[in-house]
CSV table of C-alpha atoms and ligand atoms in Angstrom, one decimal:
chain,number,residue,atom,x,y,z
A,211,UNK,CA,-22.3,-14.4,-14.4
A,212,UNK,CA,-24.6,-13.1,-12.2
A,213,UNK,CA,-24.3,-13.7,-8.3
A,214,UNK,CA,-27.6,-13.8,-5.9
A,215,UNK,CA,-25.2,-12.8,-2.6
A,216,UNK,CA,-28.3,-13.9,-0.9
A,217,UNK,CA,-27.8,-17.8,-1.4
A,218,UNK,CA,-24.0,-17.9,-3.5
A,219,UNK,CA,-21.2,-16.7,-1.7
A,220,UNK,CA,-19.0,-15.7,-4.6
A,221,UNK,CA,-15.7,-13.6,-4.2
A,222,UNK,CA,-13.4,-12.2,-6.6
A,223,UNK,CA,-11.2,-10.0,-6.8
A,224,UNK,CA,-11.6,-8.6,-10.4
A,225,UNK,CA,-15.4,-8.0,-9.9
A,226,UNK,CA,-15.5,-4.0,-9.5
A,227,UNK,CA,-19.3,-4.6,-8.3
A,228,UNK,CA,-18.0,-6.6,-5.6
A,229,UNK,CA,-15.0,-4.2,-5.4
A,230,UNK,CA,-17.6,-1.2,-4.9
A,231,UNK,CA,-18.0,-2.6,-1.1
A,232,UNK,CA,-16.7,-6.2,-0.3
A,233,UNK,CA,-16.8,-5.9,3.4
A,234,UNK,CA,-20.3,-7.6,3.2
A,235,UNK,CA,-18.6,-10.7,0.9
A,236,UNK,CA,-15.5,-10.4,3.3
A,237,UNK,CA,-18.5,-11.0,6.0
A,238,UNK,CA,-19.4,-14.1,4.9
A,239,UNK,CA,-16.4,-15.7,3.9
A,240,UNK,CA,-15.4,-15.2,7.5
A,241,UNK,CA,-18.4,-17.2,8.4
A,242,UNK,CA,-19.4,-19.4,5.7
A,243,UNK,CA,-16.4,-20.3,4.2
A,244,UNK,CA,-13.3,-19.7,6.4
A,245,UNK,CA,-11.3,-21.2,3.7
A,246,UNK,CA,-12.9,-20.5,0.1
A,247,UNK,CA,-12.0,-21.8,-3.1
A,248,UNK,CA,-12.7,-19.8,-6.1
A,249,UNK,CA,-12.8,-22.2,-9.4
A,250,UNK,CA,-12.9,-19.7,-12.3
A,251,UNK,CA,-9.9,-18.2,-11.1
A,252,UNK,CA,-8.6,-21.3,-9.3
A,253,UNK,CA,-7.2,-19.7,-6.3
A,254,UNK,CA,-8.4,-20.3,-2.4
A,255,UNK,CA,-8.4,-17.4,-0.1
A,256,UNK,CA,-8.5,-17.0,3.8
A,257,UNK,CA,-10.4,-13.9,5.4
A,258,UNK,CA,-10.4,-14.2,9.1
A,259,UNK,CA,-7.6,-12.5,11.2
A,260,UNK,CA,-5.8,-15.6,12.1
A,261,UNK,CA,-5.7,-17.2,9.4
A,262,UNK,CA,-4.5,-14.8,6.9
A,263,UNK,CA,-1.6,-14.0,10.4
A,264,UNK,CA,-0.6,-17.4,9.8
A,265,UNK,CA,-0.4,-17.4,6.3
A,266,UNK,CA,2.1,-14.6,6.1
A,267,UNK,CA,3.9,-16.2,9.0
A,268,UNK,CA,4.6,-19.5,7.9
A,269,UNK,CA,6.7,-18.6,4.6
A,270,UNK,CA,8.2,-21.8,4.6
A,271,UNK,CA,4.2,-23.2,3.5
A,272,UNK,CA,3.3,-20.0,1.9
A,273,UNK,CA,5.9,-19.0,-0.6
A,274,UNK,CA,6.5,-15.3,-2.1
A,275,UNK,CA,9.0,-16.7,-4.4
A,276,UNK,CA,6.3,-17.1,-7.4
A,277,UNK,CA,5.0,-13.4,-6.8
A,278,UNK,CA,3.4,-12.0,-3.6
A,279,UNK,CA,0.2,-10.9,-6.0
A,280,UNK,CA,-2.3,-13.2,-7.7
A,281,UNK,CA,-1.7,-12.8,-11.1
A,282,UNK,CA,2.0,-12.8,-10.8
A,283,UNK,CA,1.2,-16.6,-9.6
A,284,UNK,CA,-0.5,-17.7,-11.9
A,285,UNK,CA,1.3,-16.3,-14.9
A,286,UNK,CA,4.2,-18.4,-13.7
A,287,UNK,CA,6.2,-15.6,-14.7
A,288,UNK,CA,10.0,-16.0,-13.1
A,289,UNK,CA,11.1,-13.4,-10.8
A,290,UNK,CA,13.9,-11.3,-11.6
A,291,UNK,CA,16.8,-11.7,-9.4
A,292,UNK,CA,16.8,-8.9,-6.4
A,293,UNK,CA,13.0,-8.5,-5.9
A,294,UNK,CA,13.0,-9.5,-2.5
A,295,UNK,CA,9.3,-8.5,-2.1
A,296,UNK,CA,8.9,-12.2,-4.3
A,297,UNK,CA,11.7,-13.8,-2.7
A,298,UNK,CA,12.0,-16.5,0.1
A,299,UNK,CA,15.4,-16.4,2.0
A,300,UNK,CA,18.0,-17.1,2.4
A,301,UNK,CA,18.3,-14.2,-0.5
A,302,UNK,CA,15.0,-12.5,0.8
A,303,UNK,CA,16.9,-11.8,4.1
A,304,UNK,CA,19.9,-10.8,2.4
A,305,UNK,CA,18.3,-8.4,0.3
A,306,UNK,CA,16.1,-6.7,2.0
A,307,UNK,CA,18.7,-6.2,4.6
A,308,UNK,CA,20.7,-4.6,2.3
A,309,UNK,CA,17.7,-1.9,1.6
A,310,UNK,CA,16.7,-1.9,5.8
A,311,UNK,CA,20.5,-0.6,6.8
A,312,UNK,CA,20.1,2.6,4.2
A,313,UNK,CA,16.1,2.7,4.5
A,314,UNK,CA,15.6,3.5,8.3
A,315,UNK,CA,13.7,5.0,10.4
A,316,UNK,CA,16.3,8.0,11.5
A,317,UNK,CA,16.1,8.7,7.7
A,318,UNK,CA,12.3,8.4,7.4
A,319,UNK,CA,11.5,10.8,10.3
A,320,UNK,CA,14.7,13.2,8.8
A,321,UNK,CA,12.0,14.2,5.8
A,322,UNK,CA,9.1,15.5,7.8
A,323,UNK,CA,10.1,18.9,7.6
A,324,UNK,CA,10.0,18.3,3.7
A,325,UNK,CA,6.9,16.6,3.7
A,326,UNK,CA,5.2,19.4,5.4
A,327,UNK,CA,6.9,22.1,3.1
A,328,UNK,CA,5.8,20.1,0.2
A,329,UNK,CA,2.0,19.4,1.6
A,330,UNK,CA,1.9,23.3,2.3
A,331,UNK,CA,3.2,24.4,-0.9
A,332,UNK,CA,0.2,22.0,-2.6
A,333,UNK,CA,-2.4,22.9,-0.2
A,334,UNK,CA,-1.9,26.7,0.5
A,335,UNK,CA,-3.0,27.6,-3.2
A,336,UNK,CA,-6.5,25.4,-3.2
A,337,UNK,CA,-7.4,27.8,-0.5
A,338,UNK,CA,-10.7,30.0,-1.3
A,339,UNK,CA,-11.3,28.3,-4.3
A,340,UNK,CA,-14.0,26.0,-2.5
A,341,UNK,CA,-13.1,22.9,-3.9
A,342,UNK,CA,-9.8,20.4,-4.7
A,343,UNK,CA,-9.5,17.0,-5.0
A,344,UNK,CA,-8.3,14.8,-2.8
A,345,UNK,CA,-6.8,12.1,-4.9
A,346,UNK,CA,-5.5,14.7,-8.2
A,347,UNK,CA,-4.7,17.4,-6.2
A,348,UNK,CA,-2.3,15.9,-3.5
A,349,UNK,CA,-2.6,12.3,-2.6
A,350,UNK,CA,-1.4,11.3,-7.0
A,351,UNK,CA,1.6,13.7,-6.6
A,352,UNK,CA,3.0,13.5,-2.9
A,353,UNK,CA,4.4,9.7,-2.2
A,354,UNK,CA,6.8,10.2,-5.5
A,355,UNK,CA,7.4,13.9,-4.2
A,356,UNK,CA,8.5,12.2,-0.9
A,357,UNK,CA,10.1,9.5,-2.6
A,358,UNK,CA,11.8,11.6,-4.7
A,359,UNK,CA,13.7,13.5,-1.9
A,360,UNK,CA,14.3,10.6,0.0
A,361,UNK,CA,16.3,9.0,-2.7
A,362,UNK,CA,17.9,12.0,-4.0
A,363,UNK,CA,16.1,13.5,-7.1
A,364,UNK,CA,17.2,16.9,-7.7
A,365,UNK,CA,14.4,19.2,-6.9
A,366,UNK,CA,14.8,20.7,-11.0
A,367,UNK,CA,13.4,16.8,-11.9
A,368,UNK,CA,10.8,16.9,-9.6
A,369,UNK,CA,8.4,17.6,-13.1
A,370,UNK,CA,9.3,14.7,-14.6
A,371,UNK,CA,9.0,12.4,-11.5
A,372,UNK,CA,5.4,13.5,-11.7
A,373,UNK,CA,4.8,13.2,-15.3
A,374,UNK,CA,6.1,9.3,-14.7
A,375,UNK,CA,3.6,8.9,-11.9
A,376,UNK,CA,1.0,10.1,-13.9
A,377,UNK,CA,1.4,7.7,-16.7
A,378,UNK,CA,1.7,4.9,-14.4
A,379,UNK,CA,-1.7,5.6,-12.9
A,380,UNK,CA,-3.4,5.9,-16.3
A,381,UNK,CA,-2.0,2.2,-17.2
A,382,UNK,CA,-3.1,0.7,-14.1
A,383,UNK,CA,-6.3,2.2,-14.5
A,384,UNK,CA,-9.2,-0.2,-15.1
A,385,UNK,CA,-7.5,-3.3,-16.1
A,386,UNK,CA,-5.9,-5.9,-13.6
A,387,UNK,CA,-1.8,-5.8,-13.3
A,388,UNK,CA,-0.4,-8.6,-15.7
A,389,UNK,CA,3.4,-8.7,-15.3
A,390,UNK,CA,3.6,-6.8,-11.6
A,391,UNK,CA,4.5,-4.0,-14.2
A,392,UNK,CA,5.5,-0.6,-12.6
A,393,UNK,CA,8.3,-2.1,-10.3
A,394,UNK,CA,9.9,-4.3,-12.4
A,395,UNK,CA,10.2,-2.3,-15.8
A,396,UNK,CA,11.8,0.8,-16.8
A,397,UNK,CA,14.6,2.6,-15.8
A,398,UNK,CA,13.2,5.5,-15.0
A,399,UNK,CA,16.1,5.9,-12.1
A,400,UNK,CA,18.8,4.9,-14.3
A,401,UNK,CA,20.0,8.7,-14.9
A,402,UNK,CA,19.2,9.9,-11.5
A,403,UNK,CA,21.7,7.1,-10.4
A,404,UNK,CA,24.5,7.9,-12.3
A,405,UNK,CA,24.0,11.9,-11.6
A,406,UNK,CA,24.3,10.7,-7.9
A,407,UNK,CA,27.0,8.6,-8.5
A,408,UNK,CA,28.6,11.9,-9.9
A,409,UNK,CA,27.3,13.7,-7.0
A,410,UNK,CA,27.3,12.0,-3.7
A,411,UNK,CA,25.4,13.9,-1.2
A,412,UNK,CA,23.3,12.4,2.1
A,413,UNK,CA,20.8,10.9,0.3
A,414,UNK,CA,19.4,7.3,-0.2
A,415,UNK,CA,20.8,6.8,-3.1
A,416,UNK,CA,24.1,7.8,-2.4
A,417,UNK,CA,24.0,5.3,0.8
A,418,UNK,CA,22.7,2.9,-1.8
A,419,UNK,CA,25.8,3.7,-4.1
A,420,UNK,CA,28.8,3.5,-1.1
A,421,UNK,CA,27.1,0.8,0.6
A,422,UNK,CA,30.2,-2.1,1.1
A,423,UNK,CA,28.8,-5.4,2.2
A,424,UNK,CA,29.5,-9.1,2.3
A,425,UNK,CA,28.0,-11.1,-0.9
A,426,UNK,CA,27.6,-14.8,-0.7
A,427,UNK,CA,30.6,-15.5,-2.2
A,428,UNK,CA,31.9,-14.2,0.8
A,429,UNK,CA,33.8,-11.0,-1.2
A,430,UNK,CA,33.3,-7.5,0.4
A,431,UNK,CA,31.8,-5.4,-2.5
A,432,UNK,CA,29.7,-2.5,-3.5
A,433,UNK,CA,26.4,-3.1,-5.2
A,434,UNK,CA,26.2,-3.1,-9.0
A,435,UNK,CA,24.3,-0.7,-11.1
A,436,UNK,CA,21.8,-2.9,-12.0
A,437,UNK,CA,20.8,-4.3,-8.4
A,438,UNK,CA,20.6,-0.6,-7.3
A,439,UNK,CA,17.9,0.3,-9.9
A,440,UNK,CA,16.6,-2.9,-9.2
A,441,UNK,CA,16.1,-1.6,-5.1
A,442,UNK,CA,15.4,1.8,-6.1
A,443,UNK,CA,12.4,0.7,-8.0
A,444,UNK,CA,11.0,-1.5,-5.6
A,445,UNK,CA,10.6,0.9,-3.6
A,446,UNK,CA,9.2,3.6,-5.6
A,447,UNK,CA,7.1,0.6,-6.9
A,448,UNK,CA,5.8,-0.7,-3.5
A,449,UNK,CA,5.3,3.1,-2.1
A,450,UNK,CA,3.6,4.7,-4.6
A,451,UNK,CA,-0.2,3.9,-5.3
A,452,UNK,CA,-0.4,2.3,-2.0
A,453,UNK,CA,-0.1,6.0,-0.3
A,454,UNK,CA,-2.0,7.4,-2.9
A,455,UNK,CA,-5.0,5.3,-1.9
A,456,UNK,CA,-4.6,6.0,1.9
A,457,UNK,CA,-4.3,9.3,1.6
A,458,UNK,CA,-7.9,9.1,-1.0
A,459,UNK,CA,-9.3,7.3,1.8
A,460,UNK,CA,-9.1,9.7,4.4
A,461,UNK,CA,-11.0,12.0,2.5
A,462,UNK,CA,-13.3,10.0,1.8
A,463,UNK,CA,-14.2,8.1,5.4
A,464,UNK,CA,-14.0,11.6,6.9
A,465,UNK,CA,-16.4,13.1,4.7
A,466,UNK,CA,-18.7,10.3,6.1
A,467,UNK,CA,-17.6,10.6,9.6
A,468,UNK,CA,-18.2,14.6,10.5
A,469,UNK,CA,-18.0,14.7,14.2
A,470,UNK,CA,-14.7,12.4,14.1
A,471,UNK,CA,-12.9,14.6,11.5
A,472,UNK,CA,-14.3,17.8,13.9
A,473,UNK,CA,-12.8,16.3,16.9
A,474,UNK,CA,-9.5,16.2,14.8
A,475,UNK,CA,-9.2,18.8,13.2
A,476,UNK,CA,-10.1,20.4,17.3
A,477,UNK,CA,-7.3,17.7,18.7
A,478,UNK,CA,-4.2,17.0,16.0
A,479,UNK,CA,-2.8,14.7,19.0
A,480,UNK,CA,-5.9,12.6,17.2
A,481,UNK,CA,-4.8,12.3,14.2
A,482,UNK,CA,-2.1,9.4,14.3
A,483,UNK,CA,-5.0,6.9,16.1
A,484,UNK,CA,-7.1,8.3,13.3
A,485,UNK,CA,-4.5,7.5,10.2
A,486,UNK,CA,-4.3,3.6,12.5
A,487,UNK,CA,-7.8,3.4,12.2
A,488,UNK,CA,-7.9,4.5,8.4
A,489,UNK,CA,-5.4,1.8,7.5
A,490,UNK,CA,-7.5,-1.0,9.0
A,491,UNK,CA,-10.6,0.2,8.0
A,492,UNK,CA,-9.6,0.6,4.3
A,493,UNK,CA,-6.2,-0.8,3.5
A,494,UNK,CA,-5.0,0.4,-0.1
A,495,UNK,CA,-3.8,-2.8,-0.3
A,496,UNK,CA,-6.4,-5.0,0.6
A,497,UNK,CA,-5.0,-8.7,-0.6
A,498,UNK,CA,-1.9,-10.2,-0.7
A,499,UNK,CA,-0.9,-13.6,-1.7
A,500,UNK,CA,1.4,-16.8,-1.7
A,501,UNK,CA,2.4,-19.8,-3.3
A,502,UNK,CA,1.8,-22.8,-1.2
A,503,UNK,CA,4.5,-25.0,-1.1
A,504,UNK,CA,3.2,-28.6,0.4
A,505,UNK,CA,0.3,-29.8,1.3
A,506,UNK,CA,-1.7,-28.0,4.3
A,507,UNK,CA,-5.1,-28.0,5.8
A,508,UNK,CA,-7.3,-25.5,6.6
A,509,UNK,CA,-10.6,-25.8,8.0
A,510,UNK,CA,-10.5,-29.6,8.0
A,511,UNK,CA,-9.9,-29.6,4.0
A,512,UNK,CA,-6.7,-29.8,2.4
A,513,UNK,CA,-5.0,-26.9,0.1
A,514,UNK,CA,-2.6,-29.2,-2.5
A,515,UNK,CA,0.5,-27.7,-3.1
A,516,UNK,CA,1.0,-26.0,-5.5
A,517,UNK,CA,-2.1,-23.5,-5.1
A,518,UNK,CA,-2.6,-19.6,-5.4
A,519,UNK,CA,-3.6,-18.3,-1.5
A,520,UNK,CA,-5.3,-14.8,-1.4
A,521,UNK,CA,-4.6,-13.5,1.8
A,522,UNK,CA,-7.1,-10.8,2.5
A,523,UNK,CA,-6.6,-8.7,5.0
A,524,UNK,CA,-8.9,-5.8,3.9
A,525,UNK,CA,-11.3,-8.9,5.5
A,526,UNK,CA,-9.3,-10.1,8.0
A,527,UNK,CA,-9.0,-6.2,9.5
A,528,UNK,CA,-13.0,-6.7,10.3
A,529,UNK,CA,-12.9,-9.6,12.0
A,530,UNK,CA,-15.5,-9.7,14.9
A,531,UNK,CA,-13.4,-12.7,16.5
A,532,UNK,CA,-10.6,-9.7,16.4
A,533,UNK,CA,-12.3,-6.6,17.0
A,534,UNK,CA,-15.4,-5.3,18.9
A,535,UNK,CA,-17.6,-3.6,16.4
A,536,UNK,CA,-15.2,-4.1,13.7
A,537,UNK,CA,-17.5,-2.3,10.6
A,538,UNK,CA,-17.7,1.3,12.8
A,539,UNK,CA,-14.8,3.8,11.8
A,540,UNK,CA,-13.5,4.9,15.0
A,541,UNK,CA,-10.6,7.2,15.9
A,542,UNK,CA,-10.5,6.4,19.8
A,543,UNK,CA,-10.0,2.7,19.2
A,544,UNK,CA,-7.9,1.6,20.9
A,545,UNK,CA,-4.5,0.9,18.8
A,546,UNK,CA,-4.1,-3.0,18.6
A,547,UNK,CA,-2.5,-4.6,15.6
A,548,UNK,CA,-4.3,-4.9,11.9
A,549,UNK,CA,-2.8,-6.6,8.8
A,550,UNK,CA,-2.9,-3.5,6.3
A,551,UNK,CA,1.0,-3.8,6.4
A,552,UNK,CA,1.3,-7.6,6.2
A,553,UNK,CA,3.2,-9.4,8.9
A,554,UNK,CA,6.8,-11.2,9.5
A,555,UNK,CA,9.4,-11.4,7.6
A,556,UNK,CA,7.9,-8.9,5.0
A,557,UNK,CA,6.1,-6.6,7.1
A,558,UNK,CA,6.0,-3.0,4.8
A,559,UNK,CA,9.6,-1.9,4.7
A,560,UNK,CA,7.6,1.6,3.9
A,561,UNK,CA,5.3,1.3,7.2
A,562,UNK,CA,6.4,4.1,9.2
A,563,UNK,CA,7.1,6.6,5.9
A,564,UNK,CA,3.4,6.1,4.9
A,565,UNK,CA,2.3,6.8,8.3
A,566,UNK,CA,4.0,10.0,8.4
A,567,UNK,CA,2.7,10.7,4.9
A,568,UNK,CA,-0.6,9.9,6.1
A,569,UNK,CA,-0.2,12.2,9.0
A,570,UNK,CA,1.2,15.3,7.6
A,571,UNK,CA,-1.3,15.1,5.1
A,572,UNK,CA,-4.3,14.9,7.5
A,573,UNK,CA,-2.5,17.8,9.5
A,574,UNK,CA,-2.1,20.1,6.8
A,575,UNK,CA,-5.3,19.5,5.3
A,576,UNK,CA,-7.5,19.8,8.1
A,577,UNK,CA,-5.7,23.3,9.6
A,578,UNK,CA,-7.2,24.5,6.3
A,579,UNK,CA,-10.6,22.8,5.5
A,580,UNK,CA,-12.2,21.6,8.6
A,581,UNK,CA,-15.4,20.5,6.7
A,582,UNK,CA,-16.1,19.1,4.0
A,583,UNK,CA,-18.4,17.1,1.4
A,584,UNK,CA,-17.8,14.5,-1.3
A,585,UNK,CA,-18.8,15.6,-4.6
A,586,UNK,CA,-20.0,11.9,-6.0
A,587,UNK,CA,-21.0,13.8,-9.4
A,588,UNK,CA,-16.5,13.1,-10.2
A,589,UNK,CA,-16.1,10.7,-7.4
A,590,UNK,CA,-14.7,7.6,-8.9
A,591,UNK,CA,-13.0,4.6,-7.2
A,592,UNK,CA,-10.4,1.6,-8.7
A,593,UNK,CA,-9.2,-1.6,-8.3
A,594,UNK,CA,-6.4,-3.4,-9.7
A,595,UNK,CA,-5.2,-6.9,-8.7
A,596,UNK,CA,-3.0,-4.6,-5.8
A,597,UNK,CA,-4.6,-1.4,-4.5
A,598,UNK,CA,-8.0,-0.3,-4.3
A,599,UNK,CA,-8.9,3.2,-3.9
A,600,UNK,CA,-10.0,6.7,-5.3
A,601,UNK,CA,-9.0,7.8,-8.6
A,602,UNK,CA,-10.7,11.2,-7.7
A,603,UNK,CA,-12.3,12.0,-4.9
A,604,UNK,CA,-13.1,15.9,-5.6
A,605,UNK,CA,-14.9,17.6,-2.1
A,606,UNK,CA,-16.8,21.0,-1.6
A,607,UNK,CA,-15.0,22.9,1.6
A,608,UNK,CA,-16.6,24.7,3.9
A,609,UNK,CA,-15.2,26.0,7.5
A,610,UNK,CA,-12.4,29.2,7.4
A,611,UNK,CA,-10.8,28.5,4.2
A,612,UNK,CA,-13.7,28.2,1.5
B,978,LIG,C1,5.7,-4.7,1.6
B,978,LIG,C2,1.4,-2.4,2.1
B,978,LIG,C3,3.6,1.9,1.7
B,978,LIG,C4,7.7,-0.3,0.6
B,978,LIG,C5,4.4,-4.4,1.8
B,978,LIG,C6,3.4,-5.4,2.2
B,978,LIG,C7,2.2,-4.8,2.3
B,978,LIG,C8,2.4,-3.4,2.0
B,978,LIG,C9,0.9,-5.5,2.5
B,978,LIG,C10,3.7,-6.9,2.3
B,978,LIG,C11,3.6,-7.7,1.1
B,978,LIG,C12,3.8,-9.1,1.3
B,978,LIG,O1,4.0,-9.6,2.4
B,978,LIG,O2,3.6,-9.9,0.3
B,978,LIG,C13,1.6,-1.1,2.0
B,978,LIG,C14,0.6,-0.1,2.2
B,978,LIG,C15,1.2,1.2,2.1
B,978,LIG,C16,2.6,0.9,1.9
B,978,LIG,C17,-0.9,-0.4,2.4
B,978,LIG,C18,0.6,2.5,2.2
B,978,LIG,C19,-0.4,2.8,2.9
B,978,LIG,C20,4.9,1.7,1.4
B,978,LIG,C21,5.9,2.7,1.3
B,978,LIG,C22,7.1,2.1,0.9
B,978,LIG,C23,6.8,0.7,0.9
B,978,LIG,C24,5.6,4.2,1.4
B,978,LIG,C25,8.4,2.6,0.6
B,978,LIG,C26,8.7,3.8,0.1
B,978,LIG,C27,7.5,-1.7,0.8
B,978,LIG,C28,8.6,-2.7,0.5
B,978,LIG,C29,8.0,-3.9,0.8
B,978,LIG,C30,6.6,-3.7,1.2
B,978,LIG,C31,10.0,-2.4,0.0
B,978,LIG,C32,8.6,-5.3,0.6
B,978,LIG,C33,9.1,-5.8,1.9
B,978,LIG,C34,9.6,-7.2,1.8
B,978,LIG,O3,9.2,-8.0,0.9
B,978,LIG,O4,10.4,-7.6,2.7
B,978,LIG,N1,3.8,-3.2,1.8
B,978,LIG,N2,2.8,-0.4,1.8
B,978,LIG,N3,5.5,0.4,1.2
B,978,LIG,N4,6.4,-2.3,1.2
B,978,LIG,FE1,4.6,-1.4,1.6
């Protein structure tokens, strides 16, 4: 099919041409078509800020229990039990409370001091060769790293963590997620469980393992194997590739922005605005999506029930109703709320570990390469049905550490 964007508005979200740059698409959905409905694919979608707010607010209408991604939907796949990322409540609440009371924020900022350790020990041997990559060289390895020591893996399986991650990006490469694959298969953890259960130590996992809690049956219990591997790899899962992409786009919407990455790398203080403004300008994940659940309308037209919604809030984050200027990058904005994260009742569990990731990365990098230049000659960029983002991104340094 080919699409004149001059008179068709056509968007989709398994076109890599319109994946390339859909802000201008994004554009004119906001205006032309506040709600769209795409017929090939049969979904509708919603692109300006408050719509796509009140989508992920009103969860009784706009269901996750069919899958929070578009293909999940329509596959009419059923959800295995414990998912809570594609559950409604009452066991949504439930579950992801479980995870919240082990997965807080005391433990989140506990790890910086790894983080860094980890970003230096990457970063500190690319120095005087001229060149790295920002995707291969740190931003594939570091959010299983992190995850890795926040659950618990020894440090002597830290190799195979890696080697798992790398397969996993291979098969998402290219082809659009069927199954929601990569969270909800393997048990990767299942050994790295047991070995904790063997050897209890501070760690998420061994919260995860101890953890006593009411069931609905009303018995006080511990959690079974299976539903800890079942948490365990929703969050390795949902904080993987996600980071990965944010921490590709910083290299490259720096690279385009010079002066702002100067005044950074001159002022660190910076640098959390700048990793705000990042996330809204380029969310990893730029759609989510629902299964609506009665009759609603939208616009003036009515969405049956029944329906696939794509909720996109890699558009909705450049709404000019929302923000002044919305398509310039810029680190002084001033911090006001974007939907990168989602919103309500499941808002990013990960939200504040991915900002830290985000910022010790930008840190780290930038105390060693001030400048820098895409190379577009192995720059290449993906997009499944979840993330899109850099697959490499290799840059030529300049400043200090060339
Ligand atoms: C949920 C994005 C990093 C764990 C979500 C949602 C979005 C999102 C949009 C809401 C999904 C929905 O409402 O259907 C991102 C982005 C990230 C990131 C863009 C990186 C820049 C992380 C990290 C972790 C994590 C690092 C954990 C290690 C989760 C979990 C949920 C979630 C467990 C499900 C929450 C629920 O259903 O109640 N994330 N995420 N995320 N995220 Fe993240």
């Amino acid at each position: 099919m080919t699409v004149d964007s001059a008179t068709e508005l056509y968007y989709d979200p398994y076109r890599p041409d319109i994946n390339a740059d859909p802000y201008p698409v994004f554009r004119r959905l906001r205006d032309e078509a506040p709600l769209y409905y795409n017929a090939p694919h049969d979904f509708y979608a919603v692109s300006r800020f408050e719509d796509v707010e009140r989508c992920f607010k009103d969860r009784e209408t706009f269901s996750s229990a069919k899958g929070a991604v578009l293909e999940i939907i329509r596959s009419g796949l059923a959800m295995p039990p414990g998912v809570f990322i594609f559950e409604d409540p009452p066991l949504h609440t439930v579950h992801r409370g479980l995870v919240s009371r082990v997965f807080t924020r005391r433990r989140i900022a506990g790890i910086e001091r790894q983080v860094r350790a980890y970003t230096e020990r990457t970063l500190d041997p690319l120095v005087g060769r001229g060149r790295f990559d920002f995707v291969r060289d740190l931003g594939a390895e570091m959010p299983m790293r992190v995850i890795g020591m926040l659950l618990g893996i020894p440090e002597e399986a830290q190799e195979r963590v890696r080697d798992f991650v790398d397969a996993g990006l291979q098969t998402e490469e290219g082809r659009p997620m069927e199954t929601g694959d990569g969270f909800l298969s393997g048990d990767f953890f299942a050994e790295y469980v047991d070995w904790r259960a063997a050897h209890p130590s501070d760690d998420l996992m061994t919260e995860l393992l101890t953890l006593e809690f009411e069931d609905e049956t009303g018995t006080i219990r511990r959690l079974a194997r299976e539903e800890i591997l079942t948490f365990v790899n929703i969050i390795a899962g949902a904080g993987n590739e996600t980071t990965t992409r944010l921490i590709g786009w910083a290299g490259k919407v720096l690279a385009d922005h010079p002066e702002q990455r100067r005044r950074l790398a001159e002022d660190p203080a910076l640098i959390p605005g700048a990793v705000e403004e990042l996330l809204r300008f380029e969310p990893p994940a730029p759609h989510g999506a629902r299964h609506v659940t009665r009759d609603v309308e939208i616009h003036g037209r009515v969405v049956p029930a029944g329906s696939a919604m794509l909720l996109l809030m890699g558009a909705a984050n450049r709404d000019e109703r929302r923000y002044p200027d919305p398509d310039t990058f810029d680190v002084h904005r001033p911090p006001g709320p974007h939907l990168t994260f989602g919103v309500g009742a499941h808002f990013c569990l990960g939200a504040a570990l991915a900002r830290l990731e985000g910022r010790v990365a930008l840190e780290e990098v930038l105390k060693r390469f001030p400048e820098w230049e895409v190379d577009w000659s192995g720059a290449r960029l993906a997009s499944t049905s979840t993330v899109r983002g850099w697959d490499s991104l290799p840059v030529v340094v300049g400043g200090a550490a060339a």
